[in-house]
Amino acid sequence: MMRALNARLRQGYRTNPFPAEDPVLSPRYAGLPQLDPGACNACGECEKACPTQAISAHTAPSELKLDLGRCIFCGECEKACDQGAISFSKTFRMGATEREGLVLGKNTEMRIKRLNDEMLRCFGHAMKIRVVSAGGCGACEADVNVLETIGFDLSRFGIGYAASPRHADALLVTGPVSGNMELALKKTWEAMPDPKLVIAVGACAISGGIYRGMPEVRDGADSTLPVNLYIPGCPPHPISILNGLLGLLNRLP
Amino acid sequence: MCSPFWWRSSGGSDYERYASFLNSLCDCGTIRSPVCGHHPKDEGFLFREERISLFQTYRDLFKLLHKGIVYSKSVSWLFKLAPLASLAASLIACAWLPFGGMTGLFSFTGGFLLIAYLFGAARFVTMLASLDTASAFEGMGANREALFAVFAEPALLLGFGAVIVAPGNSSLANAISVAQNTTFSDYGVVAALAAVSFFILALAENSRIPVDDPTTHLELTMIHEAMILDNSGPDLAFIEFASSLKLWFFYVLIADIILPLFHVGLVARICGTFLIVFVLAALTGIVESSMARLRLMKVPQFIGSAAAFAFIAILLKGIL
Amino acid sequence: MKLLETGNKISVADIPDRSYNDFRAELIDSCGGGKGARIVSLFALREGGNRLIAAVADDKAGTISVTSTLVDSTYPSLTPALPQVHLFERELFEADGLRPEGHPWLKSVRNPFATDFSRMGGDESHEVAVGPVHAGVIEPGHFRFQCYGENVEHLEISLGYQHRGIENAMVGGPDKRTVHLMETAAGDTSIGHSLAYARIFESMAGVMVPARAEALRAIALELERIANHVGDLGALAGDVGYLPTKSFCGRLRGDFLNITAELCGNRFGRNLVRPGGVAFDVSGDEALALAGRLKSLLAQADEAVELLWNTPSVLARFEHTGIVSRQDAIDVGLVGPAARACGLDMDSRSDHPTGMYRYTAIPVSTSLSGDVYARAMVRMLEYRRSARFILDTLASLPAGKTTAESKAPLASAMLAVFLVEGWRGEICHCAITSADGKFLRYKVTDPSFHNWFGLALALRGQQISDFPLCNKSFNLSYCGFDL
Amino acid sequence: MILFNVGFLIIALGWIPGLALKKASSINKAGMISTMAGCALVLISSIIGMSGVFVGQLYFFSWRMPFGQALFSMEPLSSFFLFIITLISGLAATYAPAYLRHYGDEPSRFKSHWFFYQILVASMMIVVVAQNAIFFMLAWELMSLSSFFLVEFRNEKAKVRQAGWMYLVFTHIGAAFLLAMFALLARNAGSFDFKAFRESAYSIPKPLSGLVFIFAVIGFGMKAGFFPAHIWLPEAHPSAPSHVSALMSAVMIKTAIYGILMTLAFLSPVSAWQGWLLLGIGLVSGVAGIGMAITRNDMKSLLAYSSVENIGIIAVGVGIGILGQASANGVLAFLGFGAAFFHVLNHSLFKSLLFFGSGAIQTAANTLNINEMGGLLKRMPFTGAAMLAGAAAICGFPPFNGFISEFLIYTSAFSARFETPMVRELYIVLVLGGLALIGALAAYAFTKLGGIGLLGEPRTKAAAQANEVVPAMYVPMIVLASLCLLIGIFPSTVIGFLEPMLSSLNLLPPAAVLDGMLNSLRGIQLSTSAFLAFILFLAIVRKFIARNKYIKVSETWGCGYDKPDAKMQYSSSSFAEPFVSLIAPLTRPKVVGELPALHFPKMKDFKVDVQDPVLDRVVVPAYGWTGKLFGKFSIIQHGNTHLYVLYIVLALLVALVWGLGL
């Protein structure tokens, strides 16, 4: 027992200071892509390099668009572009409450709208999340899981994961929704009491990601459920997920 | 003592009694937050670094009250009765519970029996309700609860026996006021043993480590949590509030037993109760932080030890 | 049986074509007769008749060989004589429609809607059906327990919820998606699978990988192992409700992942391993900084993990829980830490070394008791030995390039097999190219494929409340199994 | 008194009209009407009798027999038992015709049923009003025989026949002890009249008094089903028709309690060891009975074992009462006997309710195996609700009546005073710990009965197709359930009702004590009412806040699995498993059915056989040994006449030696 208490003292304070301060991320971290239509010459190389058809740039420079919902942040487009029209920034704040908000291009505003007042009064300081892994590779689950550890300590915001969907307020979906998981996902949704939310985390859950178009998958959660929040990434950094949740709950400073 | 039967406490104004009841309602959640986070699924306070709100339990309850309900196709009226019975039992128990020298709302000879049996009735209805859902997990929860109750119930009554019956008092309030005027050597050992017994029970009855793991997400290892997997919305709020009250009940009960050792006035006793409750919460956290959960079939021995402590406390009365 | 040539490849034409009886006798002789070889892959090539191809690894000799036979739509099952192929045969039955006659347990592999469970008769027992949506944040799978009260008489695991069709999507590759598909075959083993794929590619295309790249790959693979082992030890603590180790290790796992992120920007090592080398280099300063960070994290991890071994209540839960006997482990073909915990001295890194492991050996960590304790012990030994390896390698990084410039196409009509010891155990990739240098068949065998059945065996006669603990001690992949 | 006579005659002769009838249904109707009418009359007279107006009024007829007069008297104690007998018999008769329809339509079978049923009721009445040992024993024997034939109702089944024989053997061993007891008493009193017994009570020598008490405990205990003589109950009850089980379990075994109470009056002053003995027997019976009940899957077998438990609780009460009398502690005596009386009443209510319920389930779902039930509350709303109320009552949960009798026993711990040190503490531990243990085990058993049997999803097709029984069957249950609830909420009224009887037995404590007691009961009344009020209030709150909210009905959360199954809920055996494992050294559970030993399983049927520690581990083996032992005696059977003459001579010699006191 004393050992445990000693260890507790030595391990020290480790909770990420977010959202009060921005976290320190790896210098090689690939965050929000920056598009520079001015530099684009519509050569289409980026489109050819993209494994998920997230980017389209073959018509005109001004039509350079990147769908964050499909992007797996592999950086192939950045390498393919000789003009430097695409670069990955260090911005981890990514996510939108509208699917269209994820298509970066002209005049797009990627925005996480807070919940309406009534929902906010309920969920603002108390929200239970039921996570359903619907056919992905397990990486998003791992990064969702990590939020509950003391490194991020989700519960200080009154957010937690629920064992039973009956106790849950939000359904967090990861994975492209495999055909085999579709029914289970629906059943989980039906098992939750109203009012309730759906959060799609990761490229797979938003659009099918790398698996998009494969016959065994359903290309994302909105094929099955009404999604309230999209958090892009493959997998999204835990901080991006936390940012999305807090944005939705209007808890960001 | 002309009659061993006694109805209503002698001391304390009505105001005090209501105040102590209201106090239970308002404070039970605030003690639960630091002990187990705002939800029994969070880690104990020792391992969290950011403090969470003291009022988190109430925020959760507020939210749950605003949620809808999903009933299973399998359930009958009994399932809908269970949350009500749980909360009603906890409310009655807190109304009876003396607080810092203030007597409860009511008190009579053998009142503790009624409280123990009301908790039992709530447990019974909850077990039935969980079996009503036709789910193996809930059956598992009910089964484990039923088995552990076999050890917990005698321990609870023997604990009360040690504090109330063996010293020749008629009720807990009476026992406290009598103990106020006895010496440390008369009462100290008995109080300590009974307090240990009740503390073990508090861990067991409130799903704490080493009996149950409040942080577990795993249906197969749950006890109490497994029984309420299918409850939602206001029903869940009632159950959560009832368990907050139950945790508070056990902590205050232990405080009630320990406090008479210090012959102090009313205000000091009230402050002392809060202090002891806080210390017990911290102690719960430390126990949770320093040992693993018992293998499920070892739990009866652990709860049985509570009965053993109470048993010794009663026998000591005969020797001393 | 034909030994694979240097570079672990062989021309398809050179694969022996046996009669079924010879094929069967060969496999039983080498794998069942005490010679200690194992079947690492068994699959069918549908082109030109149903051709069963078996890859056999002989760990003592450090060789991999292949053999094949043509079968009709039915053939006598190998399973009764060689239980380790039971799942391969079931897979062949489900995916290719080849029926193994006399298979004792011919049920579906990746169809979660099948109901062919073995049930206990009578009305006195009950079933517990867990999943696909589990209470925790875990991948989906269905566990069916046949219970009498708290006792598990039998556990059956029904998977397939994560099935995405990766093997099919690989056919016709490689293309721009291929490496990403491999990175996501099992998200927590991105390095392992992408490394196995890269080796297949390099072997087929005849690419020589620079030594520096091999060193960085090995570092990444071992980092993956450390992060997962430490995380799992924390999760084991969590499953017995021991909060200190749970809390510390939960956080430390993230810190180890962040070291990987220092290498490549992604916590799971995505975009790091590429055919021909690695996509990111490490400067001398970065190497020093990494080593420093690793050392400090290791000290913390050691402290957190030591607590487990110093807490009697934890040991009481670990010991004698979920025992798999050594013989069972051999029979059903367990791999990785689960096998090593049963006393089997096998590790692809030393038995079939490639790349960096040919120069620096990592001692094989084994334990004898086959219970949760043993599996935890093996995990602890392994992460420590991996850490030492990383520190050594970082201190003496070979100079040179990190990627081989080569645009050579894949060789045509070849078969290549590679074994990579991922953190869960042996990952086997086996590829066959067509005449035009495209993948004709790409067979991925995740260690989970062998080990799930080990978990089922470990649970027989156990208390159902110990299942999460046993499960976590194996910590198998659902998506790696389902593909 | 006239009411009693008329009522008794109606019952005793009520089977006669049935003989003339041909149709089964009319035979049943005739039996029902005569029993109900007779019971109603006697019930009224018993209510009057309990107030004590008949005390001293003996009813006798001239009977020129050597062993004394035919004396009968309705004292308050007798009246109390009469009340219970007639209440339950009447309700059981109401229930019977609809239930018996289940057994086919063979008229002769029903003729004999009603004959034995009414003889049983009549003989029970005689047992509690007889004032002469010989009449008592005659009635006792009649009661035993008629109930034996009732158990044999379905005698085409071997199991039923076996159960009947077991019952017959046990009850006759008991009767032998009773005969011996009465012989001893009569030798002392010089008469077989109870009056004479009572008058000579103070002149009984201590050792004789002790022997008589032991004989009474054994003799009546056999009938009552004290542990370890309980083993006939779980055999006989499941075999008998349900209303007969109800009558036997809820009423007939109570006549043994009456017998013990009656005997106590012949032995005054009682000694403390007698109290401790009964207390011990009671606690052991309680724990063992309810412990075994948990392990049973047959609903009526479970209920039968629970009767052993409840008889144990009553014995605890009587034991405490004796302790009180022995230590001249009026409060203790009052609480002990009061609790015993209260529990006799309570148990007769909820146990007959539960037996009626299991009979209803038997007719509706065609099974008594809890493993084959499930979901019955929704399909049989009245039966189910009444049974759940009965289950809560039998576990002693407020606001039901079971709590009150247990409360009285518990509160006796407050007033126990003993001279020897430590004894009081021991007493407190025994009473508080023992009763709490029994209560918690009962909750385990009845959670299983209610939760597995009545709730959840049906496990078989038969259970899924069950329909509610006819009102004639469920109305008696509702009446009983309401009585359980009313007594639980208004206990002080019932105490008032019992007061004359207690005072006639000199058991009423001083007024102050009684007032305190009533105060406590009013406290219970108030707080259980508050409990119910809170529930109601919360229900309204929920209704109010959920008014505009979304209330949905969905599947039980099954982890999103696509094909949930009724097999995925706990079975009765599984629910008992943790407890069975805990007491495995006593019950030696035998698992039948192969567990998967090979890698790839072939599953077989799974069955667990939990043994009764007395029946299966003592009686059955002992039966075997006895058979072998007596087999050995066959060597002296040579068939040789000379040898037999020799035996006779030897026997005479031995008798001579003994007779001369050599």
Short mmCIF file of N, CA and C in Angstrom, two decimals, chain A residues 3-4 7-8 10-11 14 26-29 47-51 72-74 130-139 141-143 145-146 149-151 161-163 178 180-181 184 188 210-212 214 216-217 234-235 237-238, chain C residues 110 112-113 132-140 160-166 168-169 176-177 180-181 184 186-187 242 244 247-248 250-251 253 261-268 270-271 274 280-281 286 300 303-304 307 310 479:
data_model
loop_
_atom_site.label_atom_id
_atom_site.label_comp_id
_atom_site.label_asym_id
_atom_site.label_seq_id
_atom_site.Cartn_x
_atom_site.Cartn_y
_atom_site.Cartn_z
N ARG A 3 3.88 1.44 -1.02
CA ARG A 3 4.53 1.50 -2.33
C ARG A 3 3.64 2.23 -3.33
N ALA A 4 2.33 1.85 -3.30
CA ALA A 4 1.41 2.45 -4.26
C ALA A 4 1.32 3.95 -4.02
N ALA A 7 4.52 5.57 -5.18
CA ALA A 7 4.54 5.64 -6.64
C ALA A 7 3.65 6.78 -7.10
N ARG A 8 2.53 6.92 -6.39
CA ARG A 8 1.60 7.99 -6.76
C ARG A 8 2.30 9.34 -6.68
N ARG A 10 5.57 9.92 -6.86
CA ARG A 10 6.65 10.06 -7.82
C ARG A 10 6.14 10.24 -9.25
N GLN A 11 5.01 9.57 -9.57
CA GLN A 11 4.54 9.67 -10.95
C GLN A 11 4.08 11.08 -11.28
N ARG A 14 0.17 14.58 -14.38
CA ARG A 14 0.35 14.27 -15.79
C ARG A 14 -0.85 14.61 -16.66
N SER A 26 3.80 16.36 -31.37
CA SER A 26 5.04 16.00 -32.07
C SER A 26 5.27 16.95 -33.24
N PRO A 27 6.53 17.33 -33.48
CA PRO A 27 6.81 18.22 -34.62
C PRO A 27 6.42 17.59 -35.95
N ARG A 28 6.31 16.27 -35.96
CA ARG A 28 5.93 15.62 -37.21
C ARG A 28 4.44 15.38 -37.31
N TYR A 29 3.73 15.86 -36.33
CA TYR A 29 2.28 15.67 -36.33
C TYR A 29 1.67 16.32 -37.57
N GLU A 47 -4.45 14.27 -56.60
CA GLU A 47 -5.61 13.41 -56.69
C GLU A 47 -5.20 11.98 -57.02
N LYS A 48 -4.21 11.87 -57.87
CA LYS A 48 -3.73 10.54 -58.23
C LYS A 48 -3.05 9.86 -57.04
N ALA A 49 -2.40 10.66 -56.21
CA ALA A 49 -1.67 10.07 -55.09
C ALA A 49 -2.58 9.70 -53.93
N CYS A 50 -3.72 10.37 -53.83
CA CYS A 50 -4.58 10.18 -52.64
C CYS A 50 -5.21 8.79 -52.66
N PRO A 51 -4.98 8.02 -51.60
CA PRO A 51 -5.55 6.66 -51.59
C PRO A 51 -7.06 6.64 -51.32
N ILE A 72 -7.01 10.49 -44.77
CA ILE A 72 -6.38 9.68 -43.72
C ILE A 72 -5.03 10.27 -43.30
N PHE A 73 -4.78 11.49 -43.68
CA PHE A 73 -3.60 12.23 -43.23
C PHE A 73 -2.30 11.49 -43.51
N CYS A 74 -2.24 10.84 -44.70
CA CYS A 74 -1.04 10.09 -45.02
C CYS A 74 0.04 11.00 -45.62
N ARG A 130 -21.71 6.13 -25.25
CA ARG A 130 -21.64 4.71 -25.57
C ARG A 130 -20.81 4.60 -26.84
N VAL A 131 -19.67 3.93 -26.77
CA VAL A 131 -18.80 3.81 -27.94
C VAL A 131 -19.13 2.51 -28.65
N VAL A 132 -19.34 2.60 -29.95
CA VAL A 132 -19.53 1.38 -30.73
C VAL A 132 -18.47 1.34 -31.82
N SER A 133 -17.72 0.27 -31.80
CA SER A 133 -16.70 0.08 -32.81
C SER A 133 -17.34 -0.71 -33.93
N ALA A 134 -17.49 -0.06 -35.08
CA ALA A 134 -18.27 -0.68 -36.15
C ALA A 134 -17.40 -1.03 -37.34
N GLY A 135 -16.44 -1.88 -37.11
CA GLY A 135 -15.72 -2.44 -38.24
C GLY A 135 -14.42 -1.75 -38.61
N GLY A 136 -13.83 -1.01 -37.74
CA GLY A 136 -12.59 -0.34 -38.11
C GLY A 136 -11.38 -1.19 -37.82
N CYS A 137 -10.25 -0.51 -37.62
CA CYS A 137 -9.03 -1.24 -37.37
C CYS A 137 -8.68 -1.24 -35.89
N GLY A 138 -9.47 -0.56 -35.09
CA GLY A 138 -9.22 -0.58 -33.65
C GLY A 138 -8.36 0.58 -33.17
N ALA A 139 -7.82 1.38 -34.07
CA ALA A 139 -6.97 2.48 -33.63
C ALA A 139 -7.80 3.63 -33.05
N GLU A 141 -10.65 3.35 -31.56
CA GLU A 141 -11.09 2.90 -30.25
C GLU A 141 -10.01 3.18 -29.22
N ALA A 142 -8.77 2.86 -29.62
CA ALA A 142 -7.66 3.04 -28.69
C ALA A 142 -7.53 4.50 -28.30
N ASP A 143 -7.69 5.39 -29.28
CA ASP A 143 -7.53 6.80 -28.96
C ASP A 143 -8.75 7.39 -28.28
N ASN A 145 -10.41 5.49 -26.11
CA ASN A 145 -10.20 4.91 -24.79
C ASN A 145 -9.23 5.72 -23.95
N VAL A 146 -8.21 6.23 -24.63
CA VAL A 146 -7.14 6.91 -23.91
C VAL A 146 -7.64 8.19 -23.23
N THR A 149 -8.14 7.85 -19.53
CA THR A 149 -7.01 7.71 -18.62
C THR A 149 -6.69 9.07 -18.00
N ILE A 150 -5.81 9.04 -16.98
CA ILE A 150 -5.50 10.30 -16.33
C ILE A 150 -4.77 11.26 -17.24
N GLY A 151 -4.24 10.74 -18.37
CA GLY A 151 -3.56 11.64 -19.29
C GLY A 151 -4.48 12.72 -19.82
N TYR A 161 -17.74 7.24 -20.22
CA TYR A 161 -18.24 6.18 -21.09
C TYR A 161 -19.21 5.31 -20.31
N ALA A 162 -20.28 4.94 -20.96
CA ALA A 162 -21.29 4.14 -20.28
C ALA A 162 -21.20 2.70 -20.78
N ALA A 163 -21.47 1.77 -19.87
CA ALA A 163 -21.44 0.37 -20.25
C ALA A 163 -22.70 0.01 -21.02
N SER A 178 -19.21 -1.93 -40.78
CA SER A 178 -19.16 -3.13 -41.60
C SER A 178 -20.57 -3.68 -41.71
N ASN A 180 -21.57 -6.48 -41.17
CA ASN A 180 -21.87 -7.35 -40.04
C ASN A 180 -22.20 -6.57 -38.77
N MET A 181 -21.81 -5.30 -38.72
CA MET A 181 -22.07 -4.51 -37.51
C MET A 181 -23.28 -3.59 -37.66
N ALA A 184 -26.17 -4.36 -35.25
CA ALA A 184 -25.81 -4.12 -33.86
C ALA A 184 -25.77 -2.63 -33.57
N THR A 188 -28.08 -0.68 -30.91
CA THR A 188 -27.54 0.15 -29.84
C THR A 188 -28.23 1.51 -29.83
N ILE A 210 -10.40 4.43 -45.69
CA ILE A 210 -9.61 3.61 -46.60
C ILE A 210 -10.45 2.47 -47.17
N TYR A 211 -11.53 2.12 -46.46
CA TYR A 211 -12.36 1.00 -46.91
C TYR A 211 -13.50 1.45 -47.81
N ARG A 212 -13.58 2.71 -48.09
CA ARG A 212 -14.71 3.24 -48.84
C ARG A 212 -14.88 2.48 -50.14
N MET A 214 -15.64 -0.63 -50.53
CA MET A 214 -15.50 -2.08 -50.45
C MET A 214 -16.87 -2.69 -50.14
N GLU A 216 -17.96 -5.00 -48.37
CA GLU A 216 -18.29 -5.47 -47.01
C GLU A 216 -18.63 -4.33 -46.06
N VAL A 217 -18.45 -3.06 -46.47
CA VAL A 217 -18.68 -1.98 -45.52
C VAL A 217 -19.75 -1.01 -46.05
N CYS A 234 -7.17 9.80 -38.87
CA CYS A 234 -7.05 8.36 -39.07
C CYS A 234 -5.87 7.84 -38.28
N PRO A 235 -6.01 7.56 -37.03
CA PRO A 235 -7.14 7.97 -36.19
C PRO A 235 -6.98 9.41 -35.75
N HIS A 237 -6.28 12.47 -33.37
CA HIS A 237 -5.54 12.58 -32.12
C HIS A 237 -6.53 12.71 -30.97
N PRO A 238 -6.26 12.09 -29.82
CA PRO A 238 -7.21 12.19 -28.70
C PRO A 238 -7.62 13.63 -28.40
N ARG C 110 -16.15 -16.24 -39.92
CA ARG C 110 -16.35 -14.79 -39.92
C ARG C 110 -17.80 -14.40 -40.19
N PRO C 112 -20.95 -13.64 -38.24
CA PRO C 112 -21.50 -13.51 -36.89
C PRO C 112 -22.98 -13.83 -36.82
N PHE C 113 -23.61 -14.02 -37.95
CA PHE C 113 -25.05 -14.30 -37.89
C PHE C 113 -25.33 -15.79 -37.85
N PRO C 132 -22.08 -8.36 -29.83
CA PRO C 132 -20.89 -7.67 -30.33
C PRO C 132 -20.56 -6.34 -29.64
N VAL C 133 -21.56 -5.65 -29.12
CA VAL C 133 -21.23 -4.35 -28.52
C VAL C 133 -20.89 -4.59 -27.06
N HIS C 134 -19.63 -4.50 -26.71
CA HIS C 134 -19.21 -4.78 -25.34
C HIS C 134 -19.37 -3.55 -24.48
N ALA C 135 -19.34 -3.80 -23.17
CA ALA C 135 -19.55 -2.70 -22.24
C ALA C 135 -18.43 -1.67 -22.32
N GLY C 136 -17.23 -2.13 -22.53
CA GLY C 136 -16.12 -1.18 -22.60
C GLY C 136 -15.93 -0.65 -24.00
N VAL C 137 -14.85 0.10 -24.18
CA VAL C 137 -14.53 0.59 -25.51
C VAL C 137 -13.63 -0.46 -26.16
N ILE C 138 -14.25 -1.46 -26.73
CA ILE C 138 -13.52 -2.58 -27.31
C ILE C 138 -14.13 -2.87 -28.67
N GLU C 139 -13.37 -3.59 -29.48
CA GLU C 139 -13.90 -3.96 -30.79
C GLU C 139 -15.00 -5.00 -30.63
N PRO C 140 -15.79 -5.19 -31.69
CA PRO C 140 -16.91 -6.10 -31.55
C PRO C 140 -16.56 -7.56 -31.80
N GLY C 160 -16.14 -11.86 -36.74
CA GLY C 160 -16.50 -11.51 -38.11
C GLY C 160 -17.17 -10.15 -38.21
N TYR C 161 -17.43 -9.52 -37.06
CA TYR C 161 -18.10 -8.22 -37.11
C TYR C 161 -17.23 -7.15 -37.76
N GLN C 162 -15.91 -7.34 -37.64
CA GLN C 162 -14.99 -6.34 -38.18
C GLN C 162 -14.58 -6.67 -39.61
N HIS C 163 -15.23 -7.65 -40.21
CA HIS C 163 -14.78 -8.09 -41.53
C HIS C 163 -14.98 -6.99 -42.57
N ARG C 164 -13.87 -6.60 -43.17
CA ARG C 164 -13.93 -5.53 -44.17
C ARG C 164 -13.52 -6.03 -45.55
N GLY C 165 -12.99 -7.23 -45.63
CA GLY C 165 -12.60 -7.77 -46.93
C GLY C 165 -11.24 -7.30 -47.38
N ILE C 166 -10.29 -7.22 -46.47
CA ILE C 166 -8.98 -6.69 -46.80
C ILE C 166 -8.23 -7.59 -47.77
N ASN C 168 -9.35 -9.60 -50.03
CA ASN C 168 -9.89 -9.43 -51.38
C ASN C 168 -9.42 -8.13 -51.99
N ALA C 169 -9.38 -7.07 -51.15
CA ALA C 169 -8.99 -5.77 -51.68
C ALA C 169 -7.52 -5.73 -52.07
N LYS C 176 -2.13 2.31 -54.70
CA LYS C 176 -1.88 3.36 -53.70
C LYS C 176 -2.58 3.08 -52.37
N ARG C 177 -3.56 2.17 -52.39
CA ARG C 177 -4.27 1.87 -51.15
C ARG C 177 -3.60 0.76 -50.34
N HIS C 180 -1.82 1.20 -47.01
CA HIS C 180 -2.75 1.70 -45.98
C HIS C 180 -3.66 0.59 -45.47
N LEU C 181 -4.06 -0.28 -46.39
CA LEU C 181 -4.87 -1.42 -45.96
C LEU C 181 -4.08 -2.28 -44.98
N THR C 184 -3.86 -0.81 -41.56
CA THR C 184 -5.10 -0.87 -40.78
C THR C 184 -5.63 -2.29 -40.66
N ALA C 186 -4.70 -4.44 -38.56
CA ALA C 186 -4.98 -4.39 -37.12
C ALA C 186 -4.37 -3.09 -36.65
N GLY C 187 -5.22 -2.16 -36.23
CA GLY C 187 -4.77 -0.79 -35.99
C GLY C 187 -3.68 -0.67 -34.95
N TYR C 242 -7.16 -3.02 -9.67
CA TYR C 242 -6.01 -2.45 -8.97
C TYR C 242 -5.68 -1.12 -9.64
N PRO C 244 -3.73 1.68 -8.98
CA PRO C 244 -2.46 2.40 -9.24
C PRO C 244 -1.84 2.02 -10.58
N SER C 247 -3.90 3.15 -13.57
CA SER C 247 -3.82 4.57 -13.91
C SER C 247 -2.50 4.91 -14.54
N PHE C 248 -1.41 4.42 -13.91
CA PHE C 248 -0.09 4.79 -14.43
C PHE C 248 0.12 4.24 -15.84
N GLY C 250 -2.04 3.18 -18.01
CA GLY C 250 -2.93 3.75 -19.00
C GLY C 250 -2.32 5.01 -19.60
N ARG C 251 -1.72 5.81 -18.74
CA ARG C 251 -1.09 7.03 -19.21
C ARG C 251 0.22 6.73 -19.94
N ARG C 253 1.13 4.15 -21.61
CA ARG C 253 0.92 3.61 -22.94
C ARG C 253 0.86 4.76 -23.95
N ALA C 261 4.99 8.69 -32.27
CA ALA C 261 4.57 9.89 -32.98
C ALA C 261 5.74 10.83 -33.24
N GLU C 262 6.74 10.78 -32.33
CA GLU C 262 7.92 11.60 -32.57
C GLU C 262 8.65 11.13 -33.84
N LEU C 263 8.57 9.82 -34.08
CA LEU C 263 9.25 9.28 -35.25
C LEU C 263 8.54 9.67 -36.54
N CYS C 264 7.20 9.55 -36.53
CA CYS C 264 6.51 9.67 -37.81
C CYS C 264 5.28 10.57 -37.76
N GLY C 265 5.01 11.14 -36.61
CA GLY C 265 3.86 12.04 -36.54
C GLY C 265 2.57 11.35 -36.19
N ASN C 266 2.57 10.02 -36.22
CA ASN C 266 1.33 9.31 -35.92
C ASN C 266 1.58 8.37 -34.75
N ARG C 267 0.65 8.38 -33.78
CA ARG C 267 0.84 7.60 -32.57
C ARG C 267 0.88 6.10 -32.84
N PHE C 268 0.28 5.68 -33.94
CA PHE C 268 0.23 4.24 -34.22
C PHE C 268 1.26 3.83 -35.27
N ARG C 270 1.62 5.02 -38.26
CA ARG C 270 1.17 5.05 -39.65
C ARG C 270 2.17 5.86 -40.47
N ASN C 271 2.26 5.54 -41.73
CA ASN C 271 3.08 6.27 -42.69
C ASN C 271 4.58 6.16 -42.41
N ARG C 274 7.51 1.91 -45.26
CA ARG C 274 7.11 1.90 -46.66
C ARG C 274 7.96 0.88 -47.40
N PHE C 280 10.53 8.25 -42.67
CA PHE C 280 11.07 9.33 -41.84
C PHE C 280 12.44 8.94 -41.32
N ASP C 281 13.29 9.90 -41.22
CA ASP C 281 14.62 9.64 -40.64
C ASP C 281 14.70 10.27 -39.25
N GLU C 286 17.79 13.87 -32.37
CA GLU C 286 16.48 13.26 -32.11
C GLU C 286 16.66 11.88 -31.49
N GLN C 300 9.46 4.85 -15.08
CA GLN C 300 8.10 4.98 -14.55
C GLN C 300 7.30 3.69 -14.78
N GLU C 303 8.31 1.00 -12.37
CA GLU C 303 7.75 1.24 -11.04
C GLU C 303 6.29 0.83 -11.00
N ALA C 304 5.55 1.24 -12.03
CA ALA C 304 4.11 0.93 -12.06
C ALA C 304 3.88 -0.56 -12.15
N LEU C 307 4.54 -2.76 -9.00
CA LEU C 307 3.47 -2.75 -7.99
C LEU C 307 2.60 -4.00 -8.10
N ASN C 310 4.06 -6.81 -6.34
CA ASN C 310 4.22 -6.61 -4.91
C ASN C 310 2.90 -6.55 -4.17
N CYS C 479 -10.07 -7.16 -35.34
CA CYS C 479 -9.98 -6.77 -36.74
C CYS C 479 -8.88 -7.55 -37.45
#
